[in-house]
Tab-separated table of C-alpha atoms (C1' of nucleotides) in Angstrom:
chain	number	residue	atom	x	y	z
C	20	MET	CA	-0.095	-0.289	-0.185
C	21	ALA	CA	2.214	3.239	-0.712
C	22	ASP	CA	-0.478	4.695	-3.833
C	23	VAL	CA	-2.466	7.025	-2.580
C	24	THR	CA	-2.398	9.042	-5.469
C	25	ALA	CA	-6.674	9.277	-6.621
C	26	ARG	CA	-7.539	7.275	-9.057
C	27	ALA	CA	-9.909	7.618	-11.449
C	28	THR	CA	-11.890	4.086	-10.033
C	29	GLY	CA	-14.914	3.624	-12.547
C	30	HIS	CA	-17.384	4.486	-10.050
C	31	PRO	CA	-17.529	7.880	-8.581
C	32	LEU	CA	-19.606	6.378	-4.968
C	33	ALA	CA	-16.250	3.786	-4.878
C	34	GLY	CA	-13.908	7.163	-3.944
C	35	ARG	CA	-16.403	7.841	-1.007
C	36	ALA	CA	-15.156	6.564	2.225
C	37	SER	CA	-19.068	6.523	3.519
C	38	PHE	CA	-19.955	4.600	0.665
C	39	LEU	CA	-16.532	2.037	0.641
C	40	LEU	CA	-17.444	1.908	5.012
C	41	SER	CA	-20.878	0.533	4.290
C	42	GLN	CA	-20.600	-1.542	1.731
C	43	LEU	CA	-16.739	-3.552	3.428
C	44	GLY	CA	-19.001	-3.655	6.851
C	45	ALA	CA	-22.153	-5.510	5.147
C	46	TYR	CA	-19.253	-7.651	3.415
C	47	SER	CA	-17.552	-8.129	7.108
C	48	ALA	CA	-21.267	-8.568	8.888
C	49	HIS	CA	-21.593	-10.933	6.398
C	50	GLU	CA	-18.757	-12.944	5.741
C	51	PHE	CA	-18.814	-13.338	9.492
C	52	ALA	CA	-22.020	-14.506	9.799
C	53	LYS	CA	-20.682	-17.074	7.629
C	54	ARG	CA	-18.485	-17.944	9.401
C	55	LEU	CA	-20.165	-17.677	12.319
C	56	ALA	CA	-23.138	-20.114	10.930
C	57	PRO	CA	-20.787	-23.762	11.360
C	58	LEU	CA	-20.888	-23.561	15.279
C	59	GLY	CA	-24.267	-22.909	14.856
C	60	MET	CA	-24.417	-18.777	16.225
C	61	ARG	CA	-25.740	-15.928	15.161
C	62	PRO	CA	-23.081	-12.489	15.325
C	63	GLY	CA	-25.837	-11.337	17.601
C	64	HIS	CA	-24.848	-14.858	20.445
C	65	PHE	CA	-21.661	-14.442	19.608
C	66	GLY	CA	-21.628	-10.802	20.584
C	67	LEU	CA	-23.466	-11.755	23.910
C	68	LEU	CA	-20.913	-14.217	24.733
C	69	MET	CA	-17.980	-11.998	24.811
C	70	HIS	CA	-20.123	-9.212	26.988
C	71	LEU	CA	-20.766	-11.775	29.147
C	72	SER	CA	-16.756	-12.928	29.184
C	73	ARG	CA	-16.569	-9.111	29.914
C	74	GLY	CA	-18.513	-9.446	33.212
C	75	GLU	CA	-21.444	-12.674	34.254
C	76	GLY	CA	-23.708	-12.006	36.160
C	77	GLN	CA	-25.427	-9.254	33.889
C	78	SER	CA	-29.225	-8.462	34.005
C	79	GLN	CA	-31.112	-9.067	30.850
C	80	GLN	CA	-32.064	-5.293	30.281
C	81	ARG	CA	-28.121	-4.085	31.138
C	82	LEU	CA	-26.598	-6.601	28.873
C	83	ALA	CA	-29.504	-5.418	26.366
C	84	ASP	CA	-28.005	-1.635	26.470
C	85	ALA	CA	-24.483	-2.883	26.420
C	86	MET	CA	-25.345	-4.213	22.980
C	87	GLY	CA	-27.226	-2.181	21.820
C	88	ILE	CA	-30.348	-3.885	21.614
C	89	HIS	CA	-34.065	-4.102	22.876
C	90	ARG	CA	-34.797	-6.371	25.717
C	91	ASN	CA	-36.985	-7.919	24.027
C	92	VAL	CA	-34.165	-8.954	21.144
C	93	MET	CA	-32.557	-10.519	23.852
C	94	VAL	CA	-35.101	-11.870	25.609
C	95	GLY	CA	-34.385	-14.507	21.691
C	96	LEU	CA	-31.251	-14.950	22.452
C	97	VAL	CA	-30.700	-15.434	25.892
C	98	ASP	CA	-33.603	-18.080	24.920
C	99	GLU	CA	-31.914	-19.431	22.363
C	100	LEU	CA	-28.350	-19.898	24.581
C	101	GLU	CA	-30.063	-21.418	27.566
C	102	ASP	CA	-31.487	-23.869	25.366
C	103	ARG	CA	-27.772	-24.437	23.362
C	104	GLY	CA	-26.814	-25.161	27.580
C	105	LEU	CA	-24.742	-22.285	26.963
C	106	ILE	CA	-25.612	-19.925	29.039
C	107	GLU	CA	-27.785	-20.226	32.984
C	108	ARG	CA	-30.519	-17.364	33.811
C	109	ARG	CA	-29.812	-17.551	37.260
C	110	ARG	CA	-31.801	-15.708	40.408
C	111	HIS	CA	-30.521	-11.938	40.627
C	112	PRO	CA	-29.388	-11.251	44.232
C	113	ALA	CA	-30.171	-8.236	44.681
C	114	ASP	CA	-33.749	-7.703	42.147
C	115	ARG	CA	-36.058	-9.964	41.603
C	116	ARG	CA	-36.896	-9.222	38.522
C	117	ALA	CA	-34.254	-9.518	37.338
C	118	HIS	CA	-31.972	-12.725	35.688
C	119	ALA	CA	-28.927	-12.420	36.428
C	120	ILE	CA	-27.213	-14.451	33.276
C	121	HIS	CA	-24.299	-16.556	33.636
C	122	LEU	CA	-22.229	-18.856	31.088
C	123	THR	CA	-21.935	-22.261	31.343
C	124	GLY	CA	-18.194	-24.239	30.993
C	125	THR	CA	-19.609	-25.272	27.152
C	126	ALA	CA	-19.603	-21.522	26.697
C	127	HIS	CA	-16.748	-20.926	27.371
C	128	ASP	CA	-15.071	-23.733	24.906
C	129	LEU	CA	-17.072	-22.374	22.155
C	130	LEU	CA	-16.646	-18.576	22.730
C	131	GLY	CA	-13.224	-19.395	22.142
C	132	ARG	CA	-13.377	-21.834	18.679
C	133	ALA	CA	-15.850	-18.050	17.889
C	134	GLN	CA	-13.191	-16.069	18.803
C	135	ARG	CA	-10.563	-18.288	16.623
C	136	VAL	CA	-12.717	-18.007	13.311
C	137	ALA	CA	-12.744	-13.881	14.536
C	138	ASP	CA	-9.591	-14.328	14.098
C	139	GLU	CA	-9.617	-16.099	10.822
C	140	HIS	CA	-12.059	-13.650	9.732
C	141	GLU	CA	-9.920	-9.968	10.651
C	142	ALA	CA	-6.923	-11.886	8.830
C	143	GLU	CA	-8.783	-12.785	5.508
C	144	LEU	CA	-10.706	-9.271	5.575
C	145	LEU	CA	-6.636	-7.664	5.528
C	146	ALA	CA	-4.933	-9.759	3.837
C	147	GLY	CA	-4.169	-7.490	1.432
C	148	ILE	CA	-2.289	-4.474	3.244
C	149	GLY	CA	0.908	-4.759	5.801
C	150	GLU	CA	0.871	-5.185	9.255
C	151	ASP	CA	1.925	-0.944	9.416
C	152	ASP	CA	-0.993	-0.718	7.910
C	153	ARG	CA	-3.459	-2.035	9.182
C	154	THR	CA	-2.266	-0.727	13.353
C	155	TYR	CA	-3.222	2.699	10.788
C	156	LEU	CA	-6.763	2.062	9.625
C	157	ILE	CA	-8.049	0.401	12.992
C	158	ALA	CA	-6.761	3.496	14.651
C	159	LEU	CA	-8.602	5.383	11.838
C	160	LEU	CA	-11.658	3.527	12.183
C	161	GLN	CA	-11.545	3.913	16.084
C	162	HIS	CA	-11.041	7.357	15.285
C	163	LEU	CA	-14.003	7.294	13.069
C	164	ALA	CA	-15.809	5.958	15.582
C	165	GLU	CA	-14.695	7.902	18.833
C	166	HIS	CA	-15.660	10.809	17.035
C	167	THR	CA	-18.967	9.918	15.454
C	168	GLY	CA	-20.343	9.050	18.950
C	169	LEU	CA	-20.364	5.480	18.434
C	170	PRO	CA	-20.790	3.616	21.832
C	171	SER	CA	-17.521	1.125	21.948
C	172	GLY	CA	-18.566	-2.593	20.901
C	173	VAL	CA	-22.304	-1.941	20.032
C	174	HIS	CA	-23.273	-2.841	17.259
C	175	PRO	CA	-26.786	-1.369	15.852
C	176	GLY	CA	-28.819	-3.641	12.889
C	177	LEU	CA	-27.337	-6.731	10.990
C	178	ASN	CA	-28.324	-9.871	11.758
C	179	ASP	CA	-27.750	-11.580	8.135
C	180	ASN	CA	-29.315	-14.729	9.613
C	181	PRO	CA	-27.320	-17.335	7.419
C	182	LEU	CA	-29.141	-19.780	9.767
C	183	SER	CA	-32.422	-19.891	8.907
C	184	THR	CA	-34.398	-22.585	6.971
C	185	THR	CA	-34.786	-20.381	3.667
C	186	SER	CA	-31.541	-17.950	3.160
C	187	ARG	CA	-29.192	-20.236	2.904
C	188	ARG	CA	-28.485	-19.746	-1.284
C	189	CYS	CA	-25.525	-17.838	-0.825
F	10	MET	CA	-4.396	11.891	14.324
F	11	ALA	CA	-1.069	10.548	15.105
F	12	ASP	CA	-1.620	8.225	18.006
F	13	VAL	CA	-1.656	4.719	16.499
F	14	THR	CA	-0.117	3.369	18.999
F	15	ALA	CA	-2.783	0.236	20.357
F	16	ARG	CA	-4.698	1.642	23.381
F	17	ALA	CA	-6.845	-0.531	25.749
F	18	THR	CA	-10.208	1.039	24.617
F	19	GLY	CA	-13.018	-1.079	26.655
F	20	HIS	CA	-13.957	-3.449	24.679
F	21	PRO	CA	-11.839	-6.521	22.999
F	22	LEU	CA	-14.411	-6.355	19.267
F	23	ALA	CA	-13.673	-2.574	19.579
F	24	GLY	CA	-9.740	-3.095	18.107
F	25	ARG	CA	-10.692	-5.627	15.185
F	26	ALA	CA	-11.048	-4.481	11.724
F	27	SER	CA	-13.591	-6.042	11.226
F	28	PHE	CA	-16.608	-5.330	13.666
F	29	LEU	CA	-15.272	-1.541	13.385
F	30	LEU	CA	-15.953	-2.367	9.290
F	31	SER	CA	-18.847	-3.118	10.422
F	32	GLN	CA	-19.745	-1.102	12.861
F	33	LEU	CA	-19.235	2.149	10.854
F	34	GLY	CA	-20.458	0.520	7.956
F	35	ALA	CA	-23.842	-0.183	9.632
F	36	TYR	CA	-24.049	3.916	10.604
F	37	SER	CA	-23.020	4.967	7.309
F	38	ALA	CA	-25.542	3.433	5.723
F	39	HIS	CA	-28.128	4.175	8.210
F	40	GLU	CA	-27.200	7.120	8.573
F	41	PHE	CA	-27.496	8.583	4.496
F	42	ALA	CA	-30.781	7.096	4.500
F	43	LYS	CA	-32.289	9.075	7.018
F	44	ARG	CA	-30.303	12.231	5.011
F	45	LEU	CA	-32.142	11.099	1.798
F	46	ALA	CA	-34.973	10.976	3.456
F	47	PRO	CA	-36.735	14.223	3.610
F	48	LEU	CA	-35.730	14.010	-0.356
F	49	GLY	CA	-38.709	11.610	-0.889
F	50	MET	CA	-35.579	8.641	-1.375
F	51	ARG	CA	-34.373	6.111	-0.230
F	52	PRO	CA	-30.152	4.274	-0.933
F	53	GLY	CA	-31.726	2.676	-3.540
F	54	HIS	CA	-33.294	4.903	-5.346
F	55	PHE	CA	-30.190	6.641	-5.092
F	56	GLY	CA	-27.596	4.382	-6.374
F	57	LEU	CA	-30.019	3.408	-9.644
F	58	LEU	CA	-30.411	7.015	-10.448
F	59	MET	CA	-26.443	7.065	-10.497
F	60	HIS	CA	-25.833	4.371	-12.066
F	61	LEU	CA	-28.455	5.932	-14.545
F	62	SER	CA	-25.986	9.367	-15.010
F	63	ARG	CA	-23.094	6.867	-15.749
F	64	GLY	CA	-25.497	5.527	-19.163
F	65	GLU	CA	-28.916	5.654	-19.561
F	66	GLY	CA	-31.078	3.241	-22.115
F	67	GLN	CA	-29.402	-0.203	-20.080
F	68	SER	CA	-31.872	-2.683	-19.355
F	69	GLN	CA	-33.735	-3.665	-15.987
F	70	GLN	CA	-31.154	-6.178	-16.014
F	71	ARG	CA	-28.652	-5.101	-16.895
F	72	LEU	CA	-29.107	-2.137	-14.309
F	73	ALA	CA	-29.662	-4.941	-11.273
F	74	ASP	CA	-26.674	-6.525	-12.702
F	75	ALA	CA	-25.082	-4.102	-11.955
F	76	MET	CA	-26.301	-3.203	-8.472
F	77	GLY	CA	-26.119	-6.541	-7.598
F	78	ILE	CA	-29.684	-6.905	-6.656
F	79	HIS	CA	-32.333	-9.469	-8.480
F	80	ARG	CA	-34.626	-7.809	-10.997
F	81	ASN	CA	-37.558	-8.348	-8.896
F	82	VAL	CA	-36.102	-5.865	-6.742
F	83	MET	CA	-35.406	-3.749	-9.915
F	84	VAL	CA	-38.472	-3.785	-10.972
F	85	GLY	CA	-39.533	-2.255	-7.797
F	86	LEU	CA	-37.303	0.567	-8.019
F	87	VAL	CA	-38.185	1.289	-11.312
F	88	ASP	CA	-42.236	1.050	-10.455
F	89	GLU	CA	-41.958	4.352	-7.818
F	90	LEU	CA	-38.718	6.388	-9.313
F	91	GLU	CA	-41.383	6.306	-12.914
F	92	ASP	CA	-44.136	6.775	-10.352
F	93	ARG	CA	-42.598	9.765	-9.485
F	94	GLY	CA	-41.570	10.998	-13.339
F	95	LEU	CA	-38.403	10.950	-12.159
F	96	ILE	CA	-37.130	8.049	-14.691
F	97	GLU	CA	-38.455	6.437	-17.998
F	98	ARG	CA	-39.129	2.955	-19.682
F	99	ARG	CA	-39.027	2.707	-23.047
F	100	ARG	CA	-39.217	0.469	-25.843
F	101	HIS	CA	-35.635	-0.559	-26.229
F	102	PRO	CA	-34.314	-0.033	-29.581
F	103	ALA	CA	-32.355	-4.130	-29.934
F	104	ASP	CA	-34.280	-6.572	-27.224
F	105	ARG	CA	-38.917	-6.390	-27.305
F	106	ARG	CA	-38.967	-7.970	-24.055
F	107	ALA	CA	-36.564	-5.562	-22.318
F	108	HIS	CA	-37.013	-2.031	-21.389
F	109	ALA	CA	-34.713	1.213	-22.175
F	110	ILE	CA	-34.972	3.163	-18.244
F	111	HIS	CA	-34.147	6.815	-19.379
F	112	LEU	CA	-33.751	9.360	-16.704
F	113	THR	CA	-35.861	12.601	-16.644
F	114	GLY	CA	-34.761	16.024	-16.660
F	115	THR	CA	-36.722	16.052	-13.417
F	116	ALA	CA	-33.947	13.774	-12.218
F	117	HIS	CA	-31.191	15.360	-12.717
F	118	ASP	CA	-32.261	18.180	-11.039
F	119	LEU	CA	-32.589	15.611	-7.452
F	120	LEU	CA	-29.967	13.700	-8.529
F	121	GLY	CA	-27.802	16.709	-8.143
F	122	ARG	CA	-29.744	18.005	-4.088
F	123	ALA	CA	-29.127	14.089	-3.465
F	124	GLN	CA	-26.151	14.571	-4.093
F	125	ARG	CA	-24.973	17.648	-2.212
F	126	VAL	CA	-26.550	15.001	0.455
F	127	ALA	CA	-24.107	12.671	-0.302
F	128	ASP	CA	-20.883	15.693	-0.004
F	129	GLU	CA	-22.383	16.762	3.418
F	130	HIS	CA	-22.738	12.786	4.807
F	131	GLU	CA	-19.542	12.624	3.572
F	132	ALA	CA	-18.257	15.533	5.469
F	133	GLU	CA	-20.159	14.800	8.185
F	134	LEU	CA	-18.243	10.575	8.552
F	135	LEU	CA	-14.378	12.108	7.594
F	136	ALA	CA	-15.083	15.447	10.158
F	137	GLY	CA	-12.728	13.997	13.092
F	138	ILE	CA	-9.366	13.675	10.730
F	139	GLY	CA	-7.729	15.444	8.580
F	140	GLU	CA	-7.119	15.625	4.987
F	141	ASP	CA	-4.177	13.495	4.467
F	142	ASP	CA	-5.089	11.032	6.577
F	143	ARG	CA	-8.903	11.155	4.578
F	144	THR	CA	-7.288	10.524	1.167
F	145	TYR	CA	-5.227	7.581	3.292
F	146	LEU	CA	-7.984	6.323	4.888
F	147	ILE	CA	-9.784	6.337	0.998
F	148	ALA	CA	-7.179	4.275	-0.416
F	149	LEU	CA	-7.168	1.486	2.655
F	150	LEU	CA	-10.572	1.016	1.819
F	151	GLN	CA	-10.682	0.915	-1.817
F	152	HIS	CA	-7.736	-1.581	-1.874
F	153	LEU	CA	-9.261	-3.681	0.544
F	154	ALA	CA	-12.663	-3.132	-1.004
F	155	GLU	CA	-9.820	-5.076	-4.647
F	156	HIS	CA	-8.582	-7.447	-2.756
F	157	THR	CA	-11.933	-8.643	-0.821
F	158	GLY	CA	-13.253	-8.947	-4.474
F	159	LEU	CA	-15.949	-7.439	-3.969
F	160	PRO	CA	-17.279	-4.972	-7.496
F	161	SER	CA	-17.222	-1.482	-7.768
F	162	GLY	CA	-19.654	0.139	-6.460
F	163	VAL	CA	-21.906	-2.817	-6.182
F	164	HIS	CA	-23.664	-2.723	-2.549
F	165	PRO	CA	-25.487	-4.871	-1.035
F	166	GLY	CA	-28.114	-5.457	1.518
F	167	LEU	CA	-28.828	-2.538	3.847
F	168	ASN	CA	-31.725	-0.864	2.788
F	169	ASP	CA	-32.323	0.565	6.545
F	170	ASN	CA	-35.688	2.515	5.147
F	171	PRO	CA	-36.321	5.553	6.835
F	172	LEU	CA	-39.360	6.251	4.486
F	173	SER	CA	-41.667	3.256	6.167
F	174	THR	CA	-45.100	4.057	8.255
F	175	THR	CA	-43.546	2.427	11.209
F	176	SER	CA	-39.846	2.689	11.741
F	177	ARG	CA	-40.300	6.381	11.886
F	178	ARG	CA	-39.402	6.224	15.617
F	179	CYS	CA	-35.218	7.566	14.784
Z	6	DT	C1'	-45.692	4.968	39.396
Z	7	DA	C1'	-41.322	3.238	37.059
Z	8	DT	C1'	-38.450	-1.016	35.220
Z	9	DT	C1'	-37.914	-6.206	34.118
Z	10	DG	C1'	-38.876	-10.050	31.429
Z	11	DT	C1'	-42.151	-12.128	27.963
Z	12	DT	C1'	-45.242	-13.324	24.723
Z	13	DA	C1'	-47.974	-11.147	20.560
Z	14	DT	C1'	-48.212	-8.239	16.445
Z	15	DA	C1'	-47.620	-5.998	12.652
Z	16	DC	C1'	-45.383	-3.778	9.221
Z	17	DT	C1'	-40.718	-4.041	5.857
Z	18	DC	C1'	-37.311	-7.343	3.715
Z	19	DT	C1'	-35.621	-11.012	0.677
Z	20	DA	C1'	-35.716	-14.647	-1.649
Z	21	DT	C1'	-37.971	-18.164	-4.833
Z	22	DA	C1'	-41.279	-19.780	-7.937
Z	23	DA	C1'	-43.921	-19.174	-11.793
Z	24	DC	C1'	-46.078	-16.794	-15.566
Z	25	DT	C1'	-46.361	-13.860	-19.906
Z	26	DA	C1'	-43.395	-12.462	-23.809
Z	27	DT	C1'	-40.598	-12.574	-26.823
Z	28	DA	C1'	-34.627	-14.312	-27.605
S	13	DT	C1'	-34.669	-23.892	-24.779
S	14	DA	C1'	-33.327	-18.979	-22.111
S	15	DT	C1'	-33.858	-14.717	-20.755
S	16	DA	C1'	-36.922	-9.620	-19.621
S	17	DG	C1'	-40.299	-8.720	-16.871
S	18	DT	C1'	-43.638	-8.889	-14.198
S	19	DT	C1'	-46.050	-10.666	-9.830
S	20	DA	C1'	-47.305	-12.849	-5.920
S	21	DT	C1'	-45.556	-15.844	-2.189
S	22	DA	C1'	-43.739	-17.121	2.045
S	23	DG	C1'	-39.977	-16.354	5.638
S	24	DA	C1'	-36.931	-13.765	8.168
S	25	DG	C1'	-35.709	-9.499	11.217
S	26	DT	C1'	-37.426	-5.545	13.889
S	27	DA	C1'	-40.797	-2.929	16.030
S	28	DT	C1'	-44.279	-1.703	18.891
S	29	DA	C1'	-47.520	-2.358	22.527
S	30	DA	C1'	-49.193	-4.650	26.255
S	31	DC	C1'	-48.921	-7.670	30.568
S	32	DA	C1'	-47.153	-9.907	35.198
S	33	DA	C1'	-44.424	-9.964	38.845
S	34	DT	C1'	-41.497	-6.480	41.420
S	35	DA	C1'	-39.013	-1.735	42.926
DNA sequence: TATTGTTATACTCTATAACTATA
DNA sequence: TATAGTTATAGAGTATAACAATA
């Protein structure tokens, strides 16, 4: 990566950072969902397990806030992970309305595998540029995210469900 | 933007390019859709008008291929823009099955306004970093997009419809 | 009165199939 | 036989409202 001179690519859209970010972001999300699918997980599951690994015993409402989703959606996420025996709903010690969500041993194993998948995805996405450029790119993106006011670790929308029965035509 | 040293931000996800791209990409797409809404347009409309401005008279199938969407979806897009008097379906000179899509005068005006909206969006998104970093970021993103095999100017998914009746709660 | 978890409902978007008229 | 445009249908995702239990 040294050619920073403005090249006249065909499409006018392809020269805008806003479009490129949106395009690459959609690709990244979709690709990650595909890689996660063999583990029986969707990005939301991964996000929830990651959040839990940084602090178990949180209420569903707190987790929903941390992930930027509605508590109604969190119910489904927790249901699915609980059905698979990856998390447990326990009594909240301080609030009898709330549940305290905890990880099981199985979840720690699966999270490890999922993180390796995420590492592979990251590596494949950045395969085209060198080490220095990767570091600089990440710094730039972090800077943009902070300046735009995007909460750290919160991902809007984009489920891109590759697990469903019908949309398995990719 | 000079601090490229790895900083230990709170979230482990926030240090991955794949996550940051996806997060910023979703934000960019959503924000652009919001800015386009007052003009009565969705990103798909803008994309179609942009493609047409680079070559009128194309068939719907060709336009669909160029935009990376299915021809069934293109029908709806063309319907909506035709109802608003922005494009016309004419007889295709070479193929009586196909339509030749043309822009109207009104479309040129509106496209100008939409492009100004896109410029504002681009500027706001990049407001946090300097001129040199912007150029370098765009070059990096273009390089990633090319290396990943993403077709230039094609945007998957992400409609994020802010025009619909119900989802006007943002 | 406000909040947590839950369920139900409606709506949007997308994918697929099928049909017609042409090629 | 294959393709362009069209229409209809089914599925997934999401937003909203409403409810019971508890704060």
